[in-house]
Short mmCIF file of C-alpha atoms in Angstrom, two decimals:
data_model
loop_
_atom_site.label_atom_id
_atom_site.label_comp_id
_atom_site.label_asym_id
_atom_site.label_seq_id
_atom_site.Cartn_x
_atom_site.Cartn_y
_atom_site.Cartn_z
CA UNK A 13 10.89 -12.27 41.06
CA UNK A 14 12.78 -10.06 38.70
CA UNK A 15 12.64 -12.99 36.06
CA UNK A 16 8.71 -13.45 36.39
CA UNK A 17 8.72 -9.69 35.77
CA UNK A 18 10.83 -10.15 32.84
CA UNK A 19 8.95 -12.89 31.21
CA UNK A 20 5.59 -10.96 31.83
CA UNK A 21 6.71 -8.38 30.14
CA UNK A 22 8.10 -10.35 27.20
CA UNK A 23 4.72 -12.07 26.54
CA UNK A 24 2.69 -8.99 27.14
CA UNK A 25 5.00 -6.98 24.28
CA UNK A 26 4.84 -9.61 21.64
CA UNK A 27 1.06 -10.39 22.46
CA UNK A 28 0.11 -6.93 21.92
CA UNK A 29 2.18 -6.91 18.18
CA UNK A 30 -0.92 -5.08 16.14
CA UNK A 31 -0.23 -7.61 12.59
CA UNK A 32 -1.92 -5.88 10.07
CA UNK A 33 -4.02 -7.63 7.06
CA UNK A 34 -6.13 -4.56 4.79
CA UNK A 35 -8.51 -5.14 2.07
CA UNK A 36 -9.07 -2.36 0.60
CA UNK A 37 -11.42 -2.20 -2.28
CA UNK A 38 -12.06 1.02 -5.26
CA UNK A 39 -13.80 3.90 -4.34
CA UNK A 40 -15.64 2.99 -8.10
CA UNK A 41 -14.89 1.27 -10.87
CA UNK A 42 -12.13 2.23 -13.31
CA UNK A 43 -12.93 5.24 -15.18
CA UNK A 44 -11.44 3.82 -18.54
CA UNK A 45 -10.24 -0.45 -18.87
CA UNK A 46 -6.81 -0.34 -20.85
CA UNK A 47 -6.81 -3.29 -22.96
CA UNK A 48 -3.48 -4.89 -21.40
CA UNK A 49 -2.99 -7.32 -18.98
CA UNK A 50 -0.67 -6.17 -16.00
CA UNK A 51 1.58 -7.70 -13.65
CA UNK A 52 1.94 -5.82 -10.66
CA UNK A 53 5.03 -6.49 -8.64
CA UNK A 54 5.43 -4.78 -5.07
CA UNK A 55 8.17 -4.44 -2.98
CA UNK A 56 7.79 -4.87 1.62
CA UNK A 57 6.29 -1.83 2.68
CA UNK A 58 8.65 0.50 4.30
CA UNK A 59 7.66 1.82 8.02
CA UNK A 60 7.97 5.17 9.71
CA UNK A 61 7.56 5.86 13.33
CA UNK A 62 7.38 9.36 15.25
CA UNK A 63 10.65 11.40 14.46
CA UNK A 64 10.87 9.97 10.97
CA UNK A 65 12.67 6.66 13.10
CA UNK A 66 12.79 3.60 11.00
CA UNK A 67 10.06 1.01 12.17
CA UNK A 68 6.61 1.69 14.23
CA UNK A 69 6.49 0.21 17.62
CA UNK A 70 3.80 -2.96 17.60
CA UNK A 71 3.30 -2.83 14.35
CA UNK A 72 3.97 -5.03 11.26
CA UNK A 73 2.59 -5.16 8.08
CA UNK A 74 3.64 -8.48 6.37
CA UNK A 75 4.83 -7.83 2.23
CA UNK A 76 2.81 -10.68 1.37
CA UNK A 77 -0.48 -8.91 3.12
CA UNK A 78 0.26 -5.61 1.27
CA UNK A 79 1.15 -7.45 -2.36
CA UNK A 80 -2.26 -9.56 -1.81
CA UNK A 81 -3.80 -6.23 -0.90
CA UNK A 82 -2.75 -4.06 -4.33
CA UNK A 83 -3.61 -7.28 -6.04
CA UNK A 84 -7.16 -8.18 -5.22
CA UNK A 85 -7.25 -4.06 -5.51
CA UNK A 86 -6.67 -4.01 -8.92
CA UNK A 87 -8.87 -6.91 -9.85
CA UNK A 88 -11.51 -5.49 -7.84
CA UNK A 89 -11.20 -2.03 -9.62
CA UNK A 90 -11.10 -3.56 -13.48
CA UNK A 91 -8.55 -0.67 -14.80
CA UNK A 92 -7.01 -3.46 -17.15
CA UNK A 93 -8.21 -6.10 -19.06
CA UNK A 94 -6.27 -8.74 -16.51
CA UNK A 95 -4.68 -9.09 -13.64
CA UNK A 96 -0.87 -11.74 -13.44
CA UNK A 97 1.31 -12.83 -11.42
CA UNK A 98 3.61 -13.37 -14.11
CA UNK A 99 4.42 -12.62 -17.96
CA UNK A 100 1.83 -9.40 -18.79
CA UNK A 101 2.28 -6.68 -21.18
CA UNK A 102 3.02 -4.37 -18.80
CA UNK A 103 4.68 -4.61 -15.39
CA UNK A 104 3.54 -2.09 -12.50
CA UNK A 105 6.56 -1.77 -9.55
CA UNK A 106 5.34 -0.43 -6.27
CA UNK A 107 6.98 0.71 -3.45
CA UNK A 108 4.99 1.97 -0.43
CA UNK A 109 6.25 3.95 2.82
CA UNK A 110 4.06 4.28 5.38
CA UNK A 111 4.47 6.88 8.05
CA UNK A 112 2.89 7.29 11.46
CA UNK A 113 2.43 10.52 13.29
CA UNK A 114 0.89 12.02 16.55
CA UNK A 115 -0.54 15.40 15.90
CA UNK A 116 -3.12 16.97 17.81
CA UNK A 117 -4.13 14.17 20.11
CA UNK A 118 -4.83 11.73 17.77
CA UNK A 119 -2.13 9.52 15.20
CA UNK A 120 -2.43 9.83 11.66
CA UNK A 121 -1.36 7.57 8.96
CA UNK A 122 -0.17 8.96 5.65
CA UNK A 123 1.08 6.41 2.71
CA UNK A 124 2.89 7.25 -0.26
CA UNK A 125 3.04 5.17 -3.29
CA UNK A 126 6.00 5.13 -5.55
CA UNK A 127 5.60 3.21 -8.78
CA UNK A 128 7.12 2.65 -12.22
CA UNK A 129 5.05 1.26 -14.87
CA UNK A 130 7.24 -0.61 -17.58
CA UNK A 131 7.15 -2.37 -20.48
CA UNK A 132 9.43 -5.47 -21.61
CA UNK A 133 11.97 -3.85 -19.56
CA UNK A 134 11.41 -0.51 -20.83
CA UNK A 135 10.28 2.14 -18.34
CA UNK A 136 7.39 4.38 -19.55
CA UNK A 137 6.39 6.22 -16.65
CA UNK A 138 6.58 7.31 -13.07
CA UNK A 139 3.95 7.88 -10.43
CA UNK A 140 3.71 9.08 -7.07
CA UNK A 141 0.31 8.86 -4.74
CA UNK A 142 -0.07 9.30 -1.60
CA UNK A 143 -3.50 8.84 0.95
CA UNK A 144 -3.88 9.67 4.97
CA UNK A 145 -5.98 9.06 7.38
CA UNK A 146 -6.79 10.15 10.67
CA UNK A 147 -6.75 7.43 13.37
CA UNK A 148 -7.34 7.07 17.39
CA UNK A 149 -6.31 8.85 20.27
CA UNK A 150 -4.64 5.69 21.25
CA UNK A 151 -3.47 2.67 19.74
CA UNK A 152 -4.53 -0.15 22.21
CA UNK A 153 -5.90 -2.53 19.43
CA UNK A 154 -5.27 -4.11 16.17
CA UNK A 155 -8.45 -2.36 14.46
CA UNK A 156 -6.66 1.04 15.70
CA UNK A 157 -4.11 0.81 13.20
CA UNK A 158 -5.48 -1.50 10.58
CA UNK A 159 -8.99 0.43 10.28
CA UNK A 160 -6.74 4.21 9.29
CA UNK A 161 -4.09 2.16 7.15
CA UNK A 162 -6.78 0.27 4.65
CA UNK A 163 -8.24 3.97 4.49
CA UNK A 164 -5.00 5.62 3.96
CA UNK A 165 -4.46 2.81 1.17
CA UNK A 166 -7.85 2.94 -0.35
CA UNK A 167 -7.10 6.40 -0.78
CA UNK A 168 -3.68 6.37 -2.41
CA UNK A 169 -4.31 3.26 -4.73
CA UNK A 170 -7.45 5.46 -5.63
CA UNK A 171 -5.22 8.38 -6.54
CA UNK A 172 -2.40 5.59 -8.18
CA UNK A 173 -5.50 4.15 -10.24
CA UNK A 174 -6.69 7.37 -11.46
CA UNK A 175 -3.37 8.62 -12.87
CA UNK A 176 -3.18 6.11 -14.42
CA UNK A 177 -6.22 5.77 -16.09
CA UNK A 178 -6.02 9.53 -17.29
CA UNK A 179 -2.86 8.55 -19.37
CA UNK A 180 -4.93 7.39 -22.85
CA UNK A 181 -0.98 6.54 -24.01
CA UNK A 182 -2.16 3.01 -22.23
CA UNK A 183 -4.86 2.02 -24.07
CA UNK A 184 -3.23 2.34 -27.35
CA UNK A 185 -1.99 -0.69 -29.55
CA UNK A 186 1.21 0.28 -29.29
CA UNK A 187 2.93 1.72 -26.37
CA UNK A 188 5.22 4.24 -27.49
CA UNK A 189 7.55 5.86 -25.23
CA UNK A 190 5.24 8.68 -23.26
CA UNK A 191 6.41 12.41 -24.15
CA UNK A 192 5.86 14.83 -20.76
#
């Protein structure tokens, strides 16, 4: 009996595993297009439960999903002239951390982007974005955390984006190193 019990509970914990694939696309299209093509390298996204404990319960956001996600992103938004997986003029490192919390009945996502844009091994400059969103009371199904974590990364790849395309250094001939 105790091992039925067991094994139900097994199946019913890893079927209810919320694996989350976003799309997220631009608010608009880029504001300027910087003549450079881009590589755009991202690292596994980092995960924060309640009491800032590593890891969310049920939840997993695949690297590959999020790297496909600030890809297709990018393309989609037209902020440089291309889009590599390899060999570009300038390379784009992102990390991501996202962070779940449970504040006044309801959970809220909040993402924060970390990234260093480079070029042939030369950093140029930092950035930091960030985007939240306000999800369900509950989290019972896979839209309940995917739906408020493509929002939350619409938003911060929207503030990422824009930073960047405010820096004119980029769409010069030359990149010289960037003065604060």
């Amino acid at each position: 009996m105790f091992a039925r019990l067991l094994v139900f509970l097994l199946i019913l914990s890893t079927g209810c595993v919320h694996r989350i694939q976003v799309q997220p696309f631009p608010a608009g299209p880029a504001s300027t297009t910087i003549p450079k093509s881009i590589q755009i390298v991202v690292s596994a996204p980092a995960l924060e439960g309640a009491d800032h404990r590593p890891g969310i319960t049920l939840l997993e956001w695949p690297h590959h999903d999020l790297r496909q996600a600030v890809i297709q992103y990018a393309q989609h938004r037209g902020t440089f002239s291309s889009v590599l997986t390899d060999h570009a003029e300038v390379i784009l490192r992102i990390g991501t951390k996202l962070a779940l919390a449970s504040r006044q009945g309801r959970y809220h996502y909040h993402i924060r982007i970390q990234a260093e844009m480079s070029e042939a091994d030369r950093p140029v400059k930092t950035y930091l974005a960030e985007g939240s969103a306000a999800g369900s009371v509950a989290r019972w199904v896979t839209n309940s955390d995917r739906e408020p974590i493509e929002s939350a990364l619409q938003l911060a790849l929207d503030d990422l984006f824009a930073q960047i395309e405010t820096d004119h250094w980029l769409d010069a001939d030359e990149m010289g190193p960037l003065v604060p």
